[in-house]
Coordinates of C-alpha atoms in Angstrom, one line a residue:
Chain U
M1431 CA -37.6 7.1 -19.6
T1432 CA -38.5 9.5 -16.9
S1433 CA -36.5 12.5 -18.0
S1434 CA -35.0 14.0 -21.1
A1435 CA -31.3 13.3 -21.8
S1436 CA -30.7 17.0 -22.1
V1437 CA -31.2 17.5 -18.3
S1438 CA -28.3 17.0 -15.9
Y1439 CA -28.5 16.0 -12.2
V1440 CA -26.5 16.4 -9.1
A1441 CA -26.7 13.9 -6.2
L1442 CA -25.2 14.5 -2.8
S1443 CA -24.2 11.2 -1.3
G1444 CA -22.6 9.3 1.5
G1445 CA -21.9 5.6 1.3
V1446 CA -24.3 2.7 1.1
G1447 CA -27.8 4.3 1.1
G1448 CA -26.7 7.1 -1.3
A1449 CA -25.0 4.7 -3.6
K1450 CA -28.1 2.6 -3.9
L1451 CA -30.1 5.6 -5.1
A1452 CA -27.2 6.6 -7.4
L1453 CA -27.3 3.2 -8.9
G1454 CA -31.0 3.5 -9.5
L1455 CA -30.5 6.9 -11.1
C1456 CA -27.8 5.4 -13.4
D1457 CA -30.2 2.6 -14.4
V1458 CA -33.1 4.9 -15.3
L1459 CA -31.3 7.9 -16.8
E1460 CA -31.0 7.7 -20.6
D1461 CA -27.5 9.0 -20.2
P1462 CA -25.9 8.3 -16.8
G1463 CA -23.1 10.6 -17.9
R1464 CA -25.5 13.5 -17.1
L1465 CA -25.4 12.5 -13.4
T1466 CA -22.8 14.0 -11.1
V1467 CA -22.6 12.2 -7.7
V1468 CA -20.9 14.4 -5.1
A1469 CA -19.3 12.2 -2.5
N1470 CA -18.8 13.0 1.1
T1471 CA -15.1 13.0 1.9
G1472 CA -15.5 13.8 5.6
D1473 CA -14.9 10.0 6.2
D1474 CA -11.6 10.0 4.4
F1475 CA -8.6 9.1 6.3
E1476 CA -5.0 8.2 6.1
H1477 CA -4.6 4.6 7.1
L1478 CA -1.4 2.5 6.9
G1479 CA 0.0 5.4 4.9
L1480 CA -2.7 5.1 2.3
K1481 CA -5.5 7.5 1.5
V1482 CA -8.8 5.8 2.0
C1483 CA -12.0 7.4 0.8
P1484 CA -14.8 5.1 2.0
D1485 CA -17.7 6.9 0.3
I1486 CA -16.0 7.5 -3.0
D1487 CA -15.1 3.8 -3.0
T1488 CA -18.6 2.6 -2.1
L1489 CA -20.0 4.8 -4.8
T1490 CA -17.4 3.6 -7.4
Y1491 CA -17.9 -0.1 -6.5
T1492 CA -21.6 0.2 -6.4
L1493 CA -22.0 1.9 -9.7
A1494 CA -19.4 -0.5 -11.2
G1495 CA -21.5 -3.4 -10.0
L1496 CA -18.6 -4.7 -7.9
A1497 CA -19.8 -3.8 -4.4
N1498 CA -20.2 -6.3 -1.7
S1499 CA -23.9 -6.1 -1.0
E1500 CA -23.6 -8.2 2.2
T1501 CA -21.2 -5.9 4.0
G1502 CA -22.2 -2.7 2.4
W1503 CA -18.5 -1.8 1.9
G1504 CA -15.6 -3.2 -0.1
R1505 CA -15.8 -5.4 -3.1
A1506 CA -17.6 -8.7 -3.7
G1507 CA -15.5 -11.8 -3.8
E1508 CA -12.8 -10.2 -1.8
S1509 CA -9.8 -12.0 -0.2
G1510 CA -7.9 -11.1 2.9
A1511 CA -4.4 -12.4 2.4
F1512 CA -2.8 -8.9 2.9
M1513 CA -4.7 -8.2 6.0
E1514 CA -3.8 -11.6 7.5
A1515 CA -0.1 -11.0 6.7
L1516 CA -0.3 -7.5 8.1
G1517 CA -1.7 -8.8 11.4
A1518 CA 1.2 -11.2 11.6
L1519 CA 3.5 -8.3 11.3
G1520 CA 1.8 -6.4 14.1
G1521 CA 0.1 -3.9 11.8
E1522 CA -3.3 -2.3 12.4
T1523 CA -6.1 -4.6 11.3
W1524 CA -9.2 -2.9 12.7
F1525 CA -10.0 -1.4 9.3
F1526 CA -10.3 -4.2 6.8
L1527 CA -8.8 -3.6 3.4
G1528 CA -9.3 -6.5 1.0
D1529 CA -6.6 -7.5 -1.5
K1530 CA -8.5 -6.2 -4.5
D1531 CA -9.8 -3.1 -2.7
L1532 CA -6.2 -2.3 -1.7
A1533 CA -5.3 -1.6 -5.3
M1534 CA -7.7 1.4 -5.2
H1535 CA -6.0 2.8 -2.1
V1536 CA -2.5 2.2 -3.3
E1537 CA -3.1 3.6 -6.8
R1538 CA -5.0 6.6 -5.4
S1539 CA -2.3 7.3 -2.8
R1540 CA 0.4 7.1 -5.4
R1541 CA -1.3 9.5 -7.7
L1542 CA -2.1 12.0 -4.9
R1543 CA 1.5 12.0 -3.8
A1544 CA 2.5 12.6 -7.4
G1545 CA 0.5 15.8 -7.3
E1546 CA -2.9 14.8 -8.9
S1547 CA -6.0 16.2 -7.2
L1548 CA -8.5 13.9 -5.6
S1549 CA -11.0 14.9 -8.2
A1550 CA -8.7 13.9 -11.0
V1551 CA -7.8 10.5 -9.4
T1552 CA -11.5 9.8 -8.6
S1553 CA -12.6 10.6 -12.1
E1554 CA -9.9 8.4 -13.7
L1555 CA -10.5 5.5 -11.4
R1556 CA -14.3 5.4 -11.8
A1557 CA -13.7 5.6 -15.6
R1558 CA -11.4 2.6 -15.3
F1559 CA -14.2 0.7 -13.6
G1560 CA -16.5 1.6 -16.5
V1561 CA -18.7 3.9 -14.4
R1562 CA -20.4 6.5 -16.6
A1563 CA -21.8 8.8 -14.0
H1564 CA -19.3 11.4 -12.6
I1565 CA -18.2 10.8 -9.1
V1566 CA -16.6 14.0 -7.6
P1567 CA -15.4 14.6 -4.1
M1568 CA -17.1 17.4 -2.3
S1569 CA -13.7 19.1 -2.1
D1570 CA -10.1 18.5 -3.0
D1571 CA -9.2 19.8 0.4
P1572 CA -9.3 17.5 3.4
V1573 CA -12.4 18.2 5.6
P1574 CA -12.2 15.3 8.1
T1575 CA -15.2 14.8 10.3
I1576 CA -14.4 14.7 14.0
V1577 CA -17.0 13.1 16.2
E1578 CA -17.3 14.8 19.6
T1579 CA -18.2 12.1 22.0
E1580 CA -18.6 11.7 25.7
E1581 CA -15.2 10.0 25.7
G1582 CA -13.6 12.9 23.8
P1583 CA -13.2 13.8 20.1
L1584 CA -12.6 10.8 17.8
A1585 CA -11.5 10.8 14.2
F1586 CA -14.4 9.5 12.2
Q1587 CA -13.3 6.0 11.3
H1588 CA -12.1 5.5 14.9
Y1589 CA -15.6 6.3 16.0
F1590 CA -17.3 4.5 13.2
V1591 CA -15.3 1.3 12.7
R1592 CA -12.9 0.9 15.5
E1593 CA -15.4 1.9 18.2
R1594 CA -18.5 0.7 16.2
C1595 CA -20.4 3.9 17.0
R1596 CA -20.5 3.0 20.6
P1597 CA -19.5 6.3 22.3
R1598 CA -22.4 8.7 22.9
V1599 CA -22.2 11.5 20.3
L1600 CA -22.2 15.2 21.5
G1601 CA -21.7 16.8 18.1
F1602 CA -19.6 16.9 14.9
R1603 CA -16.7 19.1 13.7
H1604 CA -15.7 19.5 10.1
E1605 CA -12.0 20.1 10.5
G1606 CA -10.5 22.4 7.9
A1607 CA -13.9 23.2 6.4
A1608 CA -13.3 27.0 6.7
Q1609 CA -10.3 26.8 4.4
A1610 CA -11.8 24.2 2.0
R1611 CA -13.3 25.0 -1.4
P1612 CA -15.9 22.9 -3.2
S1613 CA -14.4 20.8 -6.0
A1614 CA -14.5 22.4 -9.5
G1615 CA -16.6 19.4 -10.7
F1616 CA -19.1 20.0 -7.9
L1617 CA -19.5 23.7 -8.6
D1618 CA -19.6 23.2 -12.4
A1619 CA -22.4 20.6 -12.0
L1620 CA -24.4 23.0 -9.8
A1621 CA -23.9 25.8 -12.3
A1622 CA -25.0 23.8 -15.4
P1623 CA -27.8 25.6 -17.2
D1624 CA -29.6 22.4 -17.8
L1625 CA -29.5 21.2 -14.2
G1626 CA -32.8 19.3 -13.5
A1627 CA -32.4 18.7 -9.8
V1628 CA -30.1 18.4 -6.8
I1629 CA -30.9 15.2 -5.1
I1630 CA -29.9 14.8 -1.4
C1631 CA -29.6 11.0 -1.2
P1632 CA -31.0 9.1 1.8
S1633 CA -27.7 9.3 3.6
N1634 CA -26.9 10.2 7.2
P1635 CA -27.5 13.9 7.5
Y1636 CA -24.9 14.5 10.2
I1637 CA -22.0 12.5 8.8
S1638 CA -22.7 12.2 5.1
I1639 CA -24.5 15.4 4.0
D1640 CA -23.5 18.0 6.6
P1641 CA -19.8 17.6 5.7
I1642 CA -20.7 18.5 2.1
L1643 CA -22.8 21.4 3.2
A1644 CA -20.0 22.6 5.5
V1645 CA -17.8 23.4 2.6
P1646 CA -18.0 27.2 2.2
G1647 CA -20.1 28.2 -0.8
V1648 CA -22.1 25.0 -1.1
R1649 CA -25.1 26.2 0.8
A1650 CA -25.1 29.4 -1.1
A1651 CA -24.8 27.6 -4.4
L1652 CA -27.7 25.3 -3.5
T1653 CA -29.9 28.2 -2.5
A1654 CA -29.0 30.1 -5.6
C1655 CA -29.5 27.2 -8.0
E1656 CA -32.8 27.3 -9.9
A1657 CA -33.3 23.6 -10.1
P1658 CA -35.2 22.1 -7.2
V1659 CA -33.3 20.6 -4.3
V1660 CA -34.9 17.4 -3.2
A1661 CA -34.0 15.2 -0.2
I1662 CA -35.0 11.6 0.5
S1663 CA -35.4 10.5 4.1
P1664 CA -32.9 8.0 5.4
I1665 CA -35.3 7.3 8.2
I1666 CA -38.2 4.9 7.6
G1667 CA -40.7 4.4 10.4
G1668 CA -38.4 5.9 13.0
Q1669 CA -35.5 3.6 12.1
A1670 CA -32.4 4.0 10.0
V1671 CA -32.2 1.5 7.2
K1672 CA -28.5 1.1 7.9
G1673 CA -26.0 2.7 10.2
P1674 CA -26.1 5.0 13.2
T1675 CA -28.5 7.8 11.9
A1676 CA -31.3 7.0 14.4
K1677 CA -28.8 6.5 17.3
M1678 CA -27.1 9.8 16.5
M1679 CA -30.4 11.6 16.3
A1680 CA -31.5 10.2 19.7
E1681 CA -28.2 11.1 21.3
R1682 CA -28.6 14.6 20.0
G1683 CA -32.0 14.9 21.6
V1684 CA -33.9 14.6 18.3
A1685 CA -36.6 11.9 18.0
P1686 CA -35.6 9.9 14.9
S1687 CA -38.3 10.6 12.3
A1688 CA -38.6 11.6 8.7
A1689 CA -40.0 15.0 9.9
A1690 CA -36.8 15.6 11.9
I1691 CA -34.8 14.9 8.7
A1692 CA -36.9 17.4 6.7
E1693 CA -36.4 20.0 9.5
H1694 CA -32.7 19.4 9.4
Y1695 CA -32.7 20.5 5.8
A1696 CA -35.1 23.4 6.4
G1697 CA -34.3 26.4 4.2
L1698 CA -32.3 24.3 1.8
I1699 CA -34.8 21.9 0.2
D1700 CA -37.7 22.4 -2.1
G1701 CA -39.0 18.9 -2.0
F1702 CA -38.9 16.0 0.5
V1703 CA -39.5 12.3 -0.2
L1704 CA -40.6 10.1 2.6
D1705 CA -41.7 6.5 2.9
E1706 CA -45.2 5.3 3.0
A1707 CA -44.6 4.2 6.6
D1708 CA -44.2 7.9 7.5
R1709 CA -47.2 9.2 5.5
D1710 CA -48.6 10.8 8.7
A1711 CA -45.6 13.2 8.8
A1712 CA -46.4 14.6 5.3
A1713 CA -48.8 17.3 6.4
V1714 CA -46.5 18.7 9.0
I1715 CA -43.6 18.9 6.5
A1716 CA -45.8 20.3 3.8
A1717 CA -46.9 23.0 6.2
T1718 CA -43.3 24.3 6.3
G1719 CA -43.6 25.1 2.6
V1720 CA -41.7 22.0 1.4
V1721 CA -43.3 19.9 -1.3
V1722 CA -43.7 16.4 -0.1
E1723 CA -43.7 13.1 -2.0
V1724 CA -44.8 9.8 -0.3
T1725 CA -43.5 6.6 -2.0
A1726 CA -41.7 3.3 -1.2
T1727 CA -38.2 4.3 -0.3
M1728 CA -36.7 1.0 1.0
M1729 CA -34.2 -0.1 -1.6
T1730 CA -33.6 -3.8 -1.4
A1731 CA -33.8 -5.2 -4.9
R1732 CA -32.4 -3.4 -8.0
A1733 CA -36.0 -2.7 -9.1
D1734 CA -36.6 -0.8 -5.8
K1735 CA -33.6 1.4 -6.5
Q1736 CA -34.9 2.1 -10.0
A1737 CA -38.4 2.7 -8.8
L1738 CA -37.3 5.3 -6.2
A1739 CA -35.0 6.9 -8.8
R1740 CA -37.9 7.3 -11.2
A1741 CA -40.1 8.6 -8.4
V1742 CA -37.5 11.2 -7.3
L1743 CA -36.9 12.3 -10.9
A1744 CA -40.6 12.7 -11.7
F1745 CA -41.1 14.5 -8.4
A1746 CA -38.2 17.0 -9.1
E1747 CA -39.6 17.5 -12.6
R1748 CA -43.0 18.3 -11.1
I1749 CA -41.6 20.8 -8.6
G1750 CA -39.4 22.4 -11.4
A1751 CA -42.4 22.8 -13.7
A1752 CA -44.4 24.3 -10.8
G1753 CA -41.7 26.7 -9.7
Chain N
M697 CA 28.8 -27.5 16.3
T698 CA 31.5 -25.9 14.2
S699 CA 32.0 -22.8 16.4
S700 CA 31.6 -21.5 19.9
A701 CA 28.5 -19.6 20.8
S702 CA 30.7 -16.8 22.1
V703 CA 31.8 -15.9 18.6
S704 CA 29.8 -13.5 16.5
Y705 CA 29.6 -13.3 12.7
V706 CA 28.9 -10.7 10.0
A707 CA 27.7 -11.7 6.6
L708 CA 27.4 -9.3 3.7
S709 CA 24.6 -10.4 1.4
G710 CA 22.5 -9.6 -1.6
G711 CA 19.3 -11.6 -2.3
V712 CA 18.9 -15.3 -3.2
G713 CA 22.4 -16.7 -3.1
G714 CA 23.4 -14.8 0.0
A715 CA 20.2 -15.7 1.7
K716 CA 20.8 -19.4 1.1
L717 CA 24.2 -19.2 2.9
A718 CA 22.7 -17.1 5.6
L719 CA 20.0 -19.8 6.2
G720 CA 22.8 -22.4 6.3
L721 CA 24.6 -20.3 8.9
C722 CA 21.5 -19.9 11.0
D723 CA 21.0 -23.7 10.9
V724 CA 24.5 -24.6 12.0
L725 CA 25.2 -21.8 14.5
E726 CA 24.5 -22.7 18.1
D727 CA 23.0 -19.2 18.5
P728 CA 21.8 -17.6 15.3
G729 CA 21.4 -14.4 17.3
R730 CA 25.2 -14.0 17.0
L731 CA 24.9 -13.6 13.2
T732 CA 24.4 -10.2 11.7
V733 CA 23.4 -10.3 8.0
V734 CA 24.1 -7.0 6.3
A735 CA 21.7 -6.5 3.4
N736 CA 22.4 -4.7 0.3
T737 CA 20.0 -1.8 -0.1
G738 CA 21.2 -0.6 -3.5
D739 CA 18.2 -2.5 -5.0
D740 CA 15.7 -0.6 -2.9
F741 CA 13.2 1.5 -4.6
E742 CA 10.0 3.4 -4.2
H743 CA 7.3 1.6 -6.1
L744 CA 3.5 2.5 -6.1
G745 CA 4.4 4.8 -3.3
L746 CA 5.8 2.0 -1.3
K747 CA 9.3 1.4 -0.1
V748 CA 10.4 -2.0 -1.5
C749 CA 13.7 -3.5 -0.2
P750 CA 14.1 -6.7 -2.2
D751 CA 17.2 -8.1 -0.5
I752 CA 16.0 -7.4 3.0
D753 CA 12.8 -9.1 2.1
T754 CA 14.4 -12.1 0.5
L755 CA 16.6 -12.5 3.5
T756 CA 13.7 -12.1 5.9
Y757 CA 11.5 -14.6 4.1
T758 CA 14.3 -17.1 3.6
L759 CA 15.4 -17.0 7.2
A760 CA 11.7 -17.2 8.3
G761 CA 11.2 -20.3 6.1
L762 CA 8.6 -18.4 4.0
A763 CA 10.5 -17.8 0.8
N764 CA 9.2 -18.9 -2.5
S765 CA 12.0 -21.3 -3.6
E766 CA 10.8 -21.5 -7.1
T767 CA 10.9 -17.8 -8.0
G768 CA 13.7 -16.9 -5.7
W769 CA 11.7 -13.8 -4.5
G770 CA 8.5 -13.2 -2.7
R771 CA 6.7 -15.6 -0.4
A772 CA 5.6 -19.2 -0.9
G773 CA 1.8 -19.8 -1.4
E774 CA 1.4 -16.2 -2.6
S775 CA -1.7 -14.8 -4.3
G776 CA -2.1 -12.0 -6.8
A777 CA -5.5 -10.4 -6.2
F778 CA -4.1 -7.0 -5.5
M779 CA -1.9 -7.0 -8.6
E780 CA -4.8 -8.1 -10.9
A781 CA -7.0 -5.4 -9.5
L782 CA -4.2 -2.8 -9.9
G783 CA -3.7 -3.8 -13.5
A784 CA -7.5 -3.2 -14.1
L785 CA -7.0 0.3 -12.7
G786 CA -4.1 1.0 -15.1
G787 CA -1.5 0.7 -12.4
E788 CA 2.1 -0.5 -12.9
T789 CA 2.3 -4.3 -12.8
W790 CA 5.8 -5.0 -14.1
F791 CA 7.1 -5.5 -10.5
F792 CA 5.0 -8.2 -8.9
L793 CA 3.9 -7.7 -5.3
G794 CA 1.9 -10.6 -3.9
D795 CA -0.9 -10.0 -1.5
K796 CA 0.9 -11.2 1.6
D797 CA 4.2 -9.7 0.5
L798 CA 2.4 -6.3 0.2
A799 CA 1.9 -6.3 4.0
M800 CA 5.7 -6.0 4.4
H801 CA 5.9 -3.0 2.0
V802 CA 2.9 -1.2 3.4
E803 CA 3.9 -1.7 7.0
R804 CA 7.5 -0.7 6.3
S805 CA 6.5 2.4 4.3
R806 CA 4.1 3.4 7.0
R807 CA 6.8 3.2 9.7
L808 CA 9.4 4.9 7.6
R809 CA 7.0 7.8 7.0
A810 CA 6.3 7.9 10.8
G811 CA 10.0 8.6 11.2
E812 CA 11.5 5.2 12.1
S813 CA 14.8 4.2 10.6
L814 CA 15.1 1.4 8.0
S815 CA 17.3 -0.4 10.6
A816 CA 14.6 -0.2 13.3
V817 CA 11.8 -1.3 10.9
T818 CA 13.9 -4.2 9.5
S819 CA 14.8 -5.4 12.9
E820 CA 11.2 -5.2 14.2
L821 CA 9.8 -7.0 11.1
R822 CA 12.3 -9.8 11.1
A823 CA 11.6 -10.4 14.8
R824 CA 7.9 -10.6 14.0
F825 CA 8.7 -13.3 11.5
G826 CA 10.6 -15.2 14.2
V827 CA 14.0 -14.7 12.6
R828 CA 16.7 -14.9 15.2
A829 CA 19.6 -13.6 13.2
H830 CA 19.9 -9.9 12.9
I831 CA 19.2 -8.4 9.5
V832 CA 20.6 -4.9 9.1
P833 CA 20.5 -2.6 6.1
M834 CA 24.0 -1.6 4.9
S835 CA 22.9 2.0 5.5
D836 CA 19.8 3.9 6.7
D837 CA 20.5 6.4 4.0
P838 CA 19.4 5.6 0.4
V839 CA 22.2 4.5 -1.9
P840 CA 20.3 3.4 -5.1
T841 CA 22.3 1.5 -7.7
I842 CA 22.2 3.1 -11.1
V843 CA 23.1 0.7 -13.9
E844 CA 24.9 2.5 -16.7
T845 CA 23.9 0.8 -19.9
E846 CA 24.4 1.3 -23.6
E847 CA 20.8 2.6 -23.6
G848 CA 21.5 5.1 -20.9
P849 CA 21.3 5.0 -17.1
L850 CA 18.6 2.8 -15.5
A851 CA 17.3 2.6 -12.0
F852 CA 18.3 -0.8 -10.7
Q853 CA 14.8 -2.5 -10.8
H854 CA 14.1 -1.0 -14.2
Y855 CA 17.2 -2.7 -15.5
F856 CA 16.8 -5.9 -13.5
V857 CA 13.1 -6.6 -13.6
R858 CA 11.5 -4.4 -16.2
E859 CA 14.2 -4.8 -18.8
R860 CA 15.2 -8.3 -17.5
C861 CA 18.9 -7.4 -17.5
R862 CA 18.8 -7.1 -21.3
P863 CA 20.7 -3.8 -21.9
R864 CA 24.5 -4.2 -22.1
V865 CA 26.1 -2.9 -18.9
L866 CA 28.8 -0.2 -19.0
G867 CA 29.1 0.3 -15.3
F868 CA 27.4 1.0 -12.0
R869 CA 26.8 4.1 -9.9
H870 CA 25.9 4.1 -6.2
E871 CA 23.9 7.3 -6.0
G872 CA 24.2 9.1 -2.7
A873 CA 27.0 6.9 -1.4
A874 CA 29.3 9.8 -0.6
Q875 CA 26.7 11.2 1.8
A876 CA 25.7 7.8 3.3
R877 CA 26.8 6.3 6.6
P878 CA 26.9 2.6 7.4
S879 CA 24.0 1.6 9.7
A880 CA 24.8 1.6 13.4
G881 CA 24.0 -2.2 13.5
F882 CA 26.5 -2.8 10.8
L883 CA 29.3 -0.9 12.4
D884 CA 28.6 -2.3 15.9
A885 CA 28.7 -5.9 14.5
L886 CA 32.0 -5.2 12.8
A887 CA 33.4 -3.7 16.0
A888 CA 32.3 -6.6 18.2
P889 CA 35.4 -7.8 20.2
D890 CA 34.3 -11.4 19.7
L891 CA 33.8 -11.1 15.9
G892 CA 34.8 -14.5 14.4
A893 CA 34.6 -13.7 10.7
V894 CA 33.2 -11.4 8.1
I895 CA 31.6 -13.6 5.4
I896 CA 31.0 -12.1 1.9
C897 CA 28.2 -14.3 0.7
P898 CA 28.1 -15.8 -2.9
S899 CA 26.2 -12.7 -4.1
N900 CA 26.8 -10.7 -7.3
P901 CA 29.9 -8.6 -6.6
Y902 CA 28.8 -5.6 -8.7
I903 CA 25.2 -5.2 -7.6
S904 CA 25.0 -6.9 -4.2
I905 CA 28.4 -6.5 -2.5
D906 CA 29.9 -3.4 -4.1
P907 CA 27.0 -1.2 -3.0
I908 CA 27.7 -2.2 0.6
L909 CA 31.5 -1.5 0.1
A910 CA 30.6 1.8 -1.5
V911 CA 29.3 3.2 1.8
P912 CA 32.1 5.4 3.2
G913 CA 33.9 3.7 6.1
V914 CA 32.9 0.2 5.2
R915 CA 36.1 -0.8 3.4
A916 CA 38.2 0.8 6.2
A917 CA 36.3 -1.0 8.9
L918 CA 36.7 -4.3 7.0
T919 CA 40.4 -3.7 6.6
A920 CA 40.8 -2.7 10.2
C921 CA 38.9 -5.6 11.6
E922 CA 40.9 -8.4 13.1
A923 CA 38.6 -11.2 12.2
P924 CA 39.2 -12.8 8.8
V925 CA 37.2 -11.6 5.8
V926 CA 36.2 -14.6 3.7
A927 CA 34.3 -14.5 0.4
I928 CA 32.5 -17.3 -1.3
S929 CA 32.5 -17.3 -5.2
P930 CA 29.1 -16.8 -6.8
I931 CA 30.6 -18.2 -10.0
I932 CA 30.8 -22.0 -10.4
G933 CA 32.5 -23.4 -13.5
G934 CA 32.3 -20.0 -15.3
Q935 CA 28.6 -19.7 -14.7
A936 CA 26.5 -17.7 -12.2
V937 CA 24.2 -20.0 -10.2
K938 CA 21.5 -17.5 -10.6
G939 CA 21.2 -14.0 -12.0
P940 CA 23.2 -11.8 -14.3
T941 CA 26.7 -12.0 -12.6
A942 CA 28.4 -13.9 -15.5
K943 CA 26.6 -11.7 -18.1
M944 CA 27.7 -8.5 -16.3
M945 CA 31.3 -9.7 -16.0
A946 CA 31.5 -10.6 -19.7
E947 CA 30.0 -7.2 -20.6
R948 CA 32.6 -5.5 -18.5
G949 CA 35.4 -7.4 -20.3
V950 CA 36.1 -9.8 -17.5
A951 CA 36.0 -13.5 -18.2
P952 CA 33.5 -15.0 -15.7
S953 CA 35.5 -17.1 -13.3
A954 CA 36.1 -17.7 -9.6
A955 CA 39.5 -16.2 -10.0
A956 CA 38.1 -12.9 -11.4
I957 CA 35.8 -12.8 -8.3
A958 CA 38.7 -13.2 -6.0
E959 CA 40.6 -10.5 -7.9
H960 CA 37.5 -8.2 -7.6
Y961 CA 37.9 -8.5 -3.8
A962 CA 41.7 -8.2 -3.8
G963 CA 43.1 -6.3 -0.8
L964 CA 39.8 -6.8 1.1
I965 CA 39.7 -10.6 1.7
D966 CA 41.8 -12.9 3.7
G967 CA 40.2 -16.1 2.5
F968 CA 38.3 -17.3 -0.6
V969 CA 36.0 -20.2 -1.0
L970 CA 35.6 -21.7 -4.5
D971 CA 33.8 -24.7 -5.9
E972 CA 35.4 -28.0 -6.7
A973 CA 34.6 -27.3 -10.3
D974 CA 37.1 -24.4 -10.1
R975 CA 39.8 -26.2 -8.3
D976 CA 42.3 -25.3 -11.0
A977 CA 42.1 -21.6 -10.1
A978 CA 43.1 -22.2 -6.5
A979 CA 46.8 -21.9 -7.0
V980 CA 46.5 -18.6 -8.9
I981 CA 44.4 -17.1 -6.2
A982 CA 46.6 -18.5 -3.4
A983 CA 49.6 -16.8 -5.1
T984 CA 48.1 -13.4 -4.4
G985 CA 48.3 -14.1 -0.7
V986 CA 44.7 -15.1 -0.1
V987 CA 44.0 -18.4 1.7
V988 CA 41.9 -20.6 -0.5
E989 CA 39.3 -23.3 0.4
V990 CA 37.9 -25.6 -2.2
T991 CA 34.6 -27.2 -1.4
A992 CA 31.1 -27.9 -2.8
T993 CA 29.4 -24.5 -3.0
M994 CA 26.2 -25.3 -4.9
M995 CA 23.4 -24.9 -2.5
T996 CA 20.4 -26.8 -3.7
A997 CA 19.1 -28.8 -0.7
R998 CA 19.0 -27.5 2.9
A999 CA 21.9 -29.8 3.7
D1000 CA 24.0 -28.2 1.0
K1001 CA 23.5 -24.8 2.7
Q1002 CA 24.4 -26.2 6.1
A1003 CA 27.5 -28.0 4.7
L1004 CA 28.8 -24.8 3.0
A1005 CA 28.1 -22.8 6.2
R1006 CA 30.0 -25.3 8.2
A1007 CA 32.9 -25.3 5.7
V1008 CA 33.0 -21.5 5.7
L1009 CA 33.0 -21.2 9.5
A1010 CA 35.7 -23.8 9.9
F1011 CA 37.8 -22.2 7.2
A1012 CA 37.4 -18.8 8.9
E1013 CA 38.4 -20.3 12.2
R1014 CA 41.5 -21.8 10.6
I1015 CA 42.5 -18.5 9.1
G1016 CA 41.8 -16.7 12.4
A1017 CA 43.9 -19.2 14.3
A1018 CA 46.7 -18.9 11.8
G1019 CA 46.6 -15.1 11.7

């Protein structure tokens, strides 16, 4: 056991990559109930009249052991009878919702309309799935990510799924961020006196982590918190493990590298974890005052996720003890 | 061919029994596009945040050849992955919504929220299913049936599905009827100069037909219309073919019989069709001034539906010619 059960942790996460590390953390923590995973909700959207929260869902399914590891989204052993019937009715089918997955969206939408907060619904549903870690939305207020592209602004899922990240990205807007407040669960977890670390998962910085940081008060809370803030690079050897991170960086004029990720989080992080493939960048990052850890960060097997989780927890403990 | 393609027809219908006759009518009419089936929407309800219209759905699926003939509701070859997943999430599962069927409710709900009328959505969806007959809701305004029972008032589906028609019925209330208007499609069909007949399908008079008649203006329009109004008895030999019609009649102190059905429609109908099993009642009904037709009304096979449809059309034509 890497760390004491009396220490609590906060992880900021997007979808697939973040969920993998969150699963590793749940596996290696003595009490996964001490982990609060803060989900990006910038991807959330209203679709077919239903509230869909892709990152909350990926986290929930992954931590419940129900995720479809091949697609990276949705549930394993999923069927598509609904979608096929919807297509026959002329409905929108560009965003696949499996028959089982649909239960999540219908039940969530029903509860939200009945006046429950996204935090309450998310907590209740992850508990139903037997997930012990807390999953909290970054905010109960909507903060939809708008992707500014050469073809004009696009709602996130229109860019991401419908257009398959094809249009060249000019920037991102976090609509409604100015009026949003961090969720109570997020703030409470950051304020916990036994907080051991804030872990920025290896998620896309622009579309998974920045939306969380865009909520007023979050940056200040992270800066104020005594526990070390540690980020793990989603870029390995100049490539994104999954998704458009590298493409987006290049389009924004940033050479995709672990060092560029560390720079993106400059002023916010105390520690940075990068892959052995990027060992050369360690010195440059360390020169900025950030403590650097080099380890294997590719999470393919369950054991990889656990090993990275252990490495991150030990690293954070080391920084905490030093600071 | 029983009737000329230049004649149009209106059928008032609930679910299963009415849909069977509507299917027979579609089969025997030269142009099913001349038939307007007016669906009871008193059964409609909001469930899981979705607008569910059981009679519209049964009519649509039946006329599209997709109905589940064993259950009498839903689609044939249906799967239940959504419902099972919803149950695991603690959602309400007393009203079964199959995976394919769900597409209807999701797409309808989405369109209604976007501001389309129930008439427009219903018309578009039945066209998507290749149904040539028009299916129109009795009203675009909600007129939910409330069942007054010994255990208190119950929303219709709570009485019908959740309680399986168990509580003793004291009466019915058509909530919002006073403020409702008949749908434009319904009124237009009744006002068609070539209207050949209004057919009251063998549906439950209390919960399928009375809600339609409760919409202000409908009784007057039926009385004013020159075409004969013809009802078919849903009671055969003192028994309801399906559903709680006989039970409800008994609970309301009415002996379940074809004659009682005819009396229920007194003042409204010009003709009444009853089964050979109830031949004895013909004279009593005829004595009230209603023209009576005795024929086989049990619709098991497709040929039964077509035969009854032919008999009804010929009967209406005879009354029309005489009147």
